[in-house]
Amino acid sequence: MDFTLKIWRQENAQAKGRFETYKLTGISPDCSFLEMLDILNETLINDNIAHPVVFDNDCREGICGMCGLYINGRPHGPDDGVTTCQLHMRRFHDGDTITIEPWRARPFPVIKDLVVDRSAFDKIIQEGGYISATTGGVPDANAIPIPKQDADEAMDAASCIGCGACVAACKNASAMLFVSAKVSQFALLPQGKPEAKKRVVKMIKKMDDLGFGACTNTYACEAECPKSIKRTNIARMNREFICSKLTSSEE
Amino acid sequence: MATLNSKIPEGPLSEKWTKYKASQKLVNPANKRKLDVIVVGTGLAGASAAASLGALGFNVKVFCIQDSPRRAHSIAAQGGINAAKNYPNDGDSVGRLFYDTIKGGDYRAREANVYRLAEVSNSIIDQCVAQGVPFAREYSGYLANRSFGGAQVSRTFYAKGQTGQQLLLGAYSALSQQIKAGTVKMYARKEMENLVIIDGKARGIITRDVKTGEIERWFGHCVILATGGYGNVYYLSTNAMNSNGSAAWQCYKKGAFFANPCYVQIHPTCIPVHGDYQSKLTLMSESLRNDGRIWVPKKKEDAEAIRKGEKTANDIDEQDRDYYLERRYPAFGNLVPRDIASRAAKERCDAGYGVGTGKAVFLDFKDAINRLGKDKVEERYGNLFQMYQKITDDNPYETPMMIYPAVHYTMGGLWVDYELQTTIDGLFAAGECNFSDHGANRLGASALMQGLADGYFVLPYTVQNYLSAEIYNAPIPTTHEAFDLAEKEVNEKIAKILSVKGNRTVDSFQKELGHIMWEKVGMGRNKEGLTEAIPMIKALKEEFWKNVRVDEANECMNPELEKALRFADHVELAELLAMDALQREESCGGHFREEHQTEEGEAKRDDENFMFVGAWQYKGEGSEPELHKEDLNYEFIKVQQRNYK
């Protein structure tokens, strides 16, 4: 298969970026999207065309959350429920022009080419995305039975890989889906209850402070999430937030 | 020097760890704040160690190469984590888990370490549940279990096919809590490039910032390495693209012994190689072998017709199918340990019965679908089937999956004693980067167990014991000449790579190395192949330093340079791996020497001559490394031939 690639190139955070166009021929339809970029980079180096295109990637099986490209206007490209690394070239047509950009969101500044800085997500988790259980001194794992349905729902929320597609998809660069997934996981489990009221308030405040936008309920985040995290998590987080504000005895 | 003291406490097996904990030295809270601990890597072992030591009050600095500690490759583990809880009441116990692990490792692991692992396994599950890890549960609300290879009990806890993800996110959340509390400082996108030793003790590291190329110095009263395995020496593996053995190799070159490098696990159920552009191999969880049946055609002409595309799996009648694992190992059937399943697949393919490209066998769910219904199969394995279909464009509900073994895990690693301390004072190694618990073959769902055992429940004790003697030592400024020297070595290595300006990309070298390793130091090894491989690896190393091409400067985000720095280490590690495989004139676990097999083609150990840990000592560039032997004394277990028939 042959492709024309329009790729965002940017030297560093300060530099002005631009699109560059590269032609690539003879790609196998069984090739993954990132393998296609590997081939492009080998070609760019060997044919003295340009420096290789820098993109984040690691596990290449859809779980680490490292890869994330904006492909033809959609985070992680045209397939539903997959990450960029799980996308294969058979999903495109021979001769297609493919546009590849980094995530575009103010809290995710570009580092180089297609790589962005997502450390804002870590900062949100550090505000309360945990249950304060230090090592040792905890009860037996079966001491507290948890209804299967709650455990399953918590698992679905916990499947978030922190890739940032929800933020990239949102016109407001809101991180509501990401934050609500973590808040929901712990809100559903008895172990998470003691800190629930504080957790939701602190995480939302941090999200706002870091410059993520507000949610206007268009659910582009849910549509583009490679792990199909549900928007019902956002509703749950809003309930948790209101409850916390109304009932918390603390300032 | 050069005597290996494993420091195993005296006394009966079941009392060793209790005794150690009761007699270890402690550090008082006021002194903990003054002691710096460096942790390299944020997988299960690194993140859990950093969080636990931070919670104790030590001053922890933790480093990872990815953009966030949550990305470490532990996240990709699918199937589960073992523990001796015996919740199903099916006969499990600490002793049974200990025995299965030793036997699974083909009697090449240290008894005391493995017993401790089994002993703390239950605490891991308690800890993770307390952290909010959403393990699978029964309708009763209690935890669910499933079976894995090499065991006859159900002791594996799981969270869908994403157990590693959930456990890592649990450890990451504990780490995040400590970062917020200020006890742990997190440094992401920084790669360790050298170890700093002062007066014989590990005292710090040199890192390269992956974003800017900046070389930085960090002091620690001790250093914990938790940097994973070296499977990517083979290029194609189930490891992540950035997984590498570089940090461990730097420590080896500074004096840490490297143990059993030839013990490499080849996982039987991976999606086969399909093109030379391929960058990695994808694992299909071992849990699939609970219901899938592995087979190849009985007749060579059928296999050939399938390879040519003239027939499909569904054209082969039942009586013409060879379910070779069930045939050879009736007691364990499709659930034999990984090394055995992998070799059996290779044997069939080498004999001309392979399907697909010839390097594949079928994993068939037809019977399971008939017995349980498609819905039930989908409920159990839906995400794996979907993943398979995305990659191969085949529907496994209709045609059998095609699978082939691939490099997955390295049992070998830095030699450590009972305290997980290497042969360098103050340098500890945890998780996959040490050699300690899995012998010559790791059982499924035991890697997660070991990583978390080391990080949550072993290092907090043993590191404290070490640091108790350090309270009199003030932090050493990073202007110390040892830091100058270590940084100079890094700068010189980078400058040397950039000065080559050759014609070949780093990937082309890594692919060539991978090819040599897979063909000659892979699943089946023999003296001839290994003797050929070593000069080939040496020649490749020489060519690398003459002909590698890295264009951009150090002072920017430069993945080509990162890969080159790692390859420079991998090519050396590969040579040691081959030497170790050559030295070990026996077959055991993942190490199969074709000269040493039974008439039925099973691995034939030589307990008389090889019941030892082979620990290699670096002797300088151009000199042969020296092999030290730690004898394995089985005091509590009766050593037998492994039998899964």
PDB file of N, CA, C and O in Angstrom, chain A residues 23-52:
ATOM      1  N   LYS A  23       6.131  10.742   1.438  1.00  0.00           N
ATOM      2  CA  LYS A  23       5.508   9.639   0.697  1.00  0.00           C
ATOM      3  C   LYS A  23       6.083   8.316   1.203  1.00  0.00           C
ATOM      4  O   LYS A  23       7.279   8.223   1.477  1.00  0.00           O
ATOM      5  N   LEU A  24       5.233   7.339   1.294  1.00  0.00           N
ATOM      6  CA  LEU A  24       5.695   6.020   1.736  1.00  0.00           C
ATOM      7  C   LEU A  24       5.045   4.976   0.848  1.00  0.00           C
ATOM      8  O   LEU A  24       3.832   5.004   0.632  1.00  0.00           O
ATOM      9  N   THR A  25       5.864   4.034   0.334  1.00  0.00           N
ATOM     10  CA  THR A  25       5.304   3.046  -0.600  1.00  0.00           C
ATOM     11  C   THR A  25       5.579   1.625  -0.110  1.00  0.00           C
ATOM     12  O   THR A  25       6.476   1.397   0.706  1.00  0.00           O
ATOM     13  N   GLY A  26       4.792   0.705  -0.610  1.00  0.00           N
ATOM     14  CA  GLY A  26       5.040  -0.710  -0.367  1.00  0.00           C
ATOM     15  C   GLY A  26       4.800  -1.156   1.061  1.00  0.00           C
ATOM     16  O   GLY A  26       5.518  -2.014   1.584  1.00  0.00           O
ATOM     17  N   ILE A  27       3.787  -0.592   1.712  1.00  0.00           N
ATOM     18  CA  ILE A  27       3.494  -0.962   3.099  1.00  0.00           C
ATOM     19  C   ILE A  27       2.505  -2.134   3.125  1.00  0.00           C
ATOM     20  O   ILE A  27       1.483  -2.107   2.439  1.00  0.00           O
ATOM     21  N   SER A  28       2.808  -3.126   3.951  1.00  0.00           N
ATOM     22  CA  SER A  28       1.911  -4.275   4.076  1.00  0.00           C
ATOM     23  C   SER A  28       0.652  -3.874   4.838  1.00  0.00           C
ATOM     24  O   SER A  28       0.725  -3.136   5.813  1.00  0.00           O
ATOM     25  N   PRO A  29      -0.508  -4.367   4.399  1.00  0.00           N
ATOM     26  CA  PRO A  29      -1.732  -4.046   5.146  1.00  0.00           C
ATOM     27  C   PRO A  29      -1.727  -4.626   6.564  1.00  0.00           C
ATOM     28  O   PRO A  29      -2.455  -4.152   7.431  1.00  0.00           O
ATOM     29  N   ASP A  30      -0.895  -5.649   6.815  1.00  0.00           N
ATOM     30  CA  ASP A  30      -0.819  -6.243   8.155  1.00  0.00           C
ATOM     31  C   ASP A  30       0.090  -5.460   9.108  1.00  0.00           C
ATOM     32  O   ASP A  30       0.216  -5.789  10.280  1.00  0.00           O
ATOM     33  N   CYS A  31       0.718  -4.432   8.559  1.00  0.00           N
ATOM     34  CA  CYS A  31       1.631  -3.602   9.341  1.00  0.00           C
ATOM     35  C   CYS A  31       0.804  -2.761  10.323  1.00  0.00           C
ATOM     36  O   CYS A  31      -0.256  -2.266   9.970  1.00  0.00           O
ATOM     37  N   SER A  32       1.302  -2.598  11.541  1.00  0.00           N
ATOM     38  CA  SER A  32       0.584  -1.729  12.474  1.00  0.00           C
ATOM     39  C   SER A  32       0.944  -0.274  12.170  1.00  0.00           C
ATOM     40  O   SER A  32       1.926   0.004  11.483  1.00  0.00           O
ATOM     41  N   PHE A  33       0.134   0.633  12.687  1.00  0.00           N
ATOM     42  CA  PHE A  33       0.357   2.055  12.395  1.00  0.00           C
ATOM     43  C   PHE A  33       1.744   2.509  12.860  1.00  0.00           C
ATOM     44  O   PHE A  33       2.450   3.226  12.152  1.00  0.00           O
ATOM     45  N   LEU A  34       2.136   2.063  14.047  1.00  0.00           N
ATOM     46  CA  LEU A  34       3.447   2.483  14.563  1.00  0.00           C
ATOM     47  C   LEU A  34       4.591   1.813  13.812  1.00  0.00           C
ATOM     48  O   LEU A  34       5.663   2.401  13.650  1.00  0.00           O
ATOM     49  N   GLU A  35       4.350   0.578  13.328  1.00  0.00           N
ATOM     50  CA  GLU A  35       5.386  -0.058  12.495  1.00  0.00           C
ATOM     51  C   GLU A  35       5.541   0.698  11.190  1.00  0.00           C
ATOM     52  O   GLU A  35       6.653   0.829  10.656  1.00  0.00           O
ATOM     53  N   MET A  36       4.427   1.230  10.686  1.00  0.00           N
ATOM     54  CA  MET A  36       4.497   2.060   9.488  1.00  0.00           C
ATOM     55  C   MET A  36       5.378   3.278   9.762  1.00  0.00           C
ATOM     56  O   MET A  36       6.208   3.667   8.933  1.00  0.00           O
ATOM     57  N   LEU A  37       5.227   3.879  10.960  1.00  0.00           N
ATOM     58  CA  LEU A  37       6.080   5.027  11.306  1.00  0.00           C
ATOM     59  C   LEU A  37       7.542   4.600  11.501  1.00  0.00           C
ATOM     60  O   LEU A  37       8.454   5.368  11.185  1.00  0.00           O
ATOM     61  N   ASP A  38       7.757   3.364  12.015  1.00  0.00           N
ATOM     62  CA  ASP A  38       9.138   2.852  12.092  1.00  0.00           C
ATOM     63  C   ASP A  38       9.760   2.813  10.698  1.00  0.00           C
ATOM     64  O   ASP A  38      10.912   3.201  10.507  1.00  0.00           O
ATOM     65  N   ILE A  39       8.988   2.292   9.750  1.00  0.00           N
ATOM     66  CA  ILE A  39       9.491   2.177   8.375  1.00  0.00           C
ATOM     67  C   ILE A  39       9.773   3.574   7.815  1.00  0.00           C
ATOM     68  O   ILE A  39      10.804   3.820   7.181  1.00  0.00           O
ATOM     69  N   LEU A  40       8.855   4.500   8.098  1.00  0.00           N
ATOM     70  CA  LEU A  40       9.071   5.880   7.648  1.00  0.00           C
ATOM     71  C   LEU A  40      10.395   6.405   8.211  1.00  0.00           C
ATOM     72  O   LEU A  40      11.206   6.980   7.467  1.00  0.00           O
ATOM     73  N   ASN A  41      10.621   6.190   9.487  1.00  0.00           N
ATOM     74  CA  ASN A  41      11.844   6.715  10.108  1.00  0.00           C
ATOM     75  C   ASN A  41      13.105   6.094   9.522  1.00  0.00           C
ATOM     76  O   ASN A  41      14.098   6.791   9.308  1.00  0.00           O
ATOM     77  N   GLU A  42      13.072   4.793   9.270  1.00  0.00           N
ATOM     78  CA  GLU A  42      14.224   4.151   8.627  1.00  0.00           C
ATOM     79  C   GLU A  42      14.469   4.796   7.260  1.00  0.00           C
ATOM     80  O   GLU A  42      15.615   5.040   6.876  1.00  0.00           O
ATOM     81  N   THR A  43      13.379   5.068   6.550  1.00  0.00           N
ATOM     82  CA  THR A  43      13.503   5.691   5.229  1.00  0.00           C
ATOM     83  C   THR A  43      14.038   7.118   5.336  1.00  0.00           C
ATOM     84  O   THR A  43      14.908   7.523   4.561  1.00  0.00           O
ATOM     85  N   LEU A  44      13.517   7.874   6.299  1.00  0.00           N
ATOM     86  CA  LEU A  44      13.965   9.263   6.461  1.00  0.00           C
ATOM     87  C   LEU A  44      15.464   9.321   6.747  1.00  0.00           C
ATOM     88  O   LEU A  44      16.170  10.188   6.242  1.00  0.00           O
ATOM     89  N   ILE A  45      15.932   8.361   7.565  1.00  0.00           N
ATOM     90  CA  ILE A  45      17.359   8.353   7.902  1.00  0.00           C
ATOM     91  C   ILE A  45      18.169   7.869   6.696  1.00  0.00           C
ATOM     92  O   ILE A  45      19.080   8.561   6.226  1.00  0.00           O
ATOM     93  N   ASN A  46      17.804   6.704   6.168  1.00  0.00           N
ATOM     94  CA  ASN A  46      18.620   6.093   5.117  1.00  0.00           C
ATOM     95  C   ASN A  46      18.660   6.922   3.837  1.00  0.00           C
ATOM     96  O   ASN A  46      19.666   6.927   3.140  1.00  0.00           O
ATOM     97  N   ASP A  47      17.554   7.612   3.515  1.00  0.00           N
ATOM     98  CA  ASP A  47      17.536   8.419   2.285  1.00  0.00           C
ATOM     99  C   ASP A  47      17.898   9.879   2.547  1.00  0.00           C
ATOM    100  O   ASP A  47      17.694  10.744   1.680  1.00  0.00           O
ATOM    101  N   ASN A  48      18.406  10.165   3.731  1.00  0.00           N
ATOM    102  CA  ASN A  48      18.815  11.534   4.088  1.00  0.00           C
ATOM    103  C   ASN A  48      17.726  12.568   3.840  1.00  0.00           C
ATOM    104  O   ASN A  48      17.977  13.652   3.328  1.00  0.00           O
ATOM    105  N   ILE A  49      16.501  12.231   4.220  1.00  0.00           N
ATOM    106  CA  ILE A  49      15.396  13.155   3.987  1.00  0.00           C
ATOM    107  C   ILE A  49      15.214  14.106   5.165  1.00  0.00           C
ATOM    108  O   ILE A  49      15.097  15.318   4.987  1.00  0.00           O
ATOM    109  N   ALA A  50      15.190  13.557   6.351  1.00  0.00           N
ATOM    110  CA  ALA A  50      14.952  14.381   7.538  1.00  0.00           C
ATOM    111  C   ALA A  50      15.345  13.579   8.762  1.00  0.00           C
ATOM    112  O   ALA A  50      15.581  12.381   8.682  1.00  0.00           O
ATOM    113  N   HIS A  51      15.356  14.264   9.908  1.00  0.00           N
ATOM    114  CA  HIS A  51      15.521  13.544  11.171  1.00  0.00           C
ATOM    115  C   HIS A  51      14.271  12.707  11.404  1.00  0.00           C
ATOM    116  O   HIS A  51      13.175  13.081  10.981  1.00  0.00           O
ATOM    117  N   PRO A  52      14.427  11.576  12.087  1.00  0.00           N
ATOM    118  CA  PRO A  52      13.238  10.743  12.314  1.00  0.00           C
ATOM    119  C   PRO A  52      12.155  11.475  13.106  1.00  0.00           C
ATOM    120  O   PRO A  52      12.441  12.360  13.896  1.00  0.00           O
TER     121      PRO A  52
END
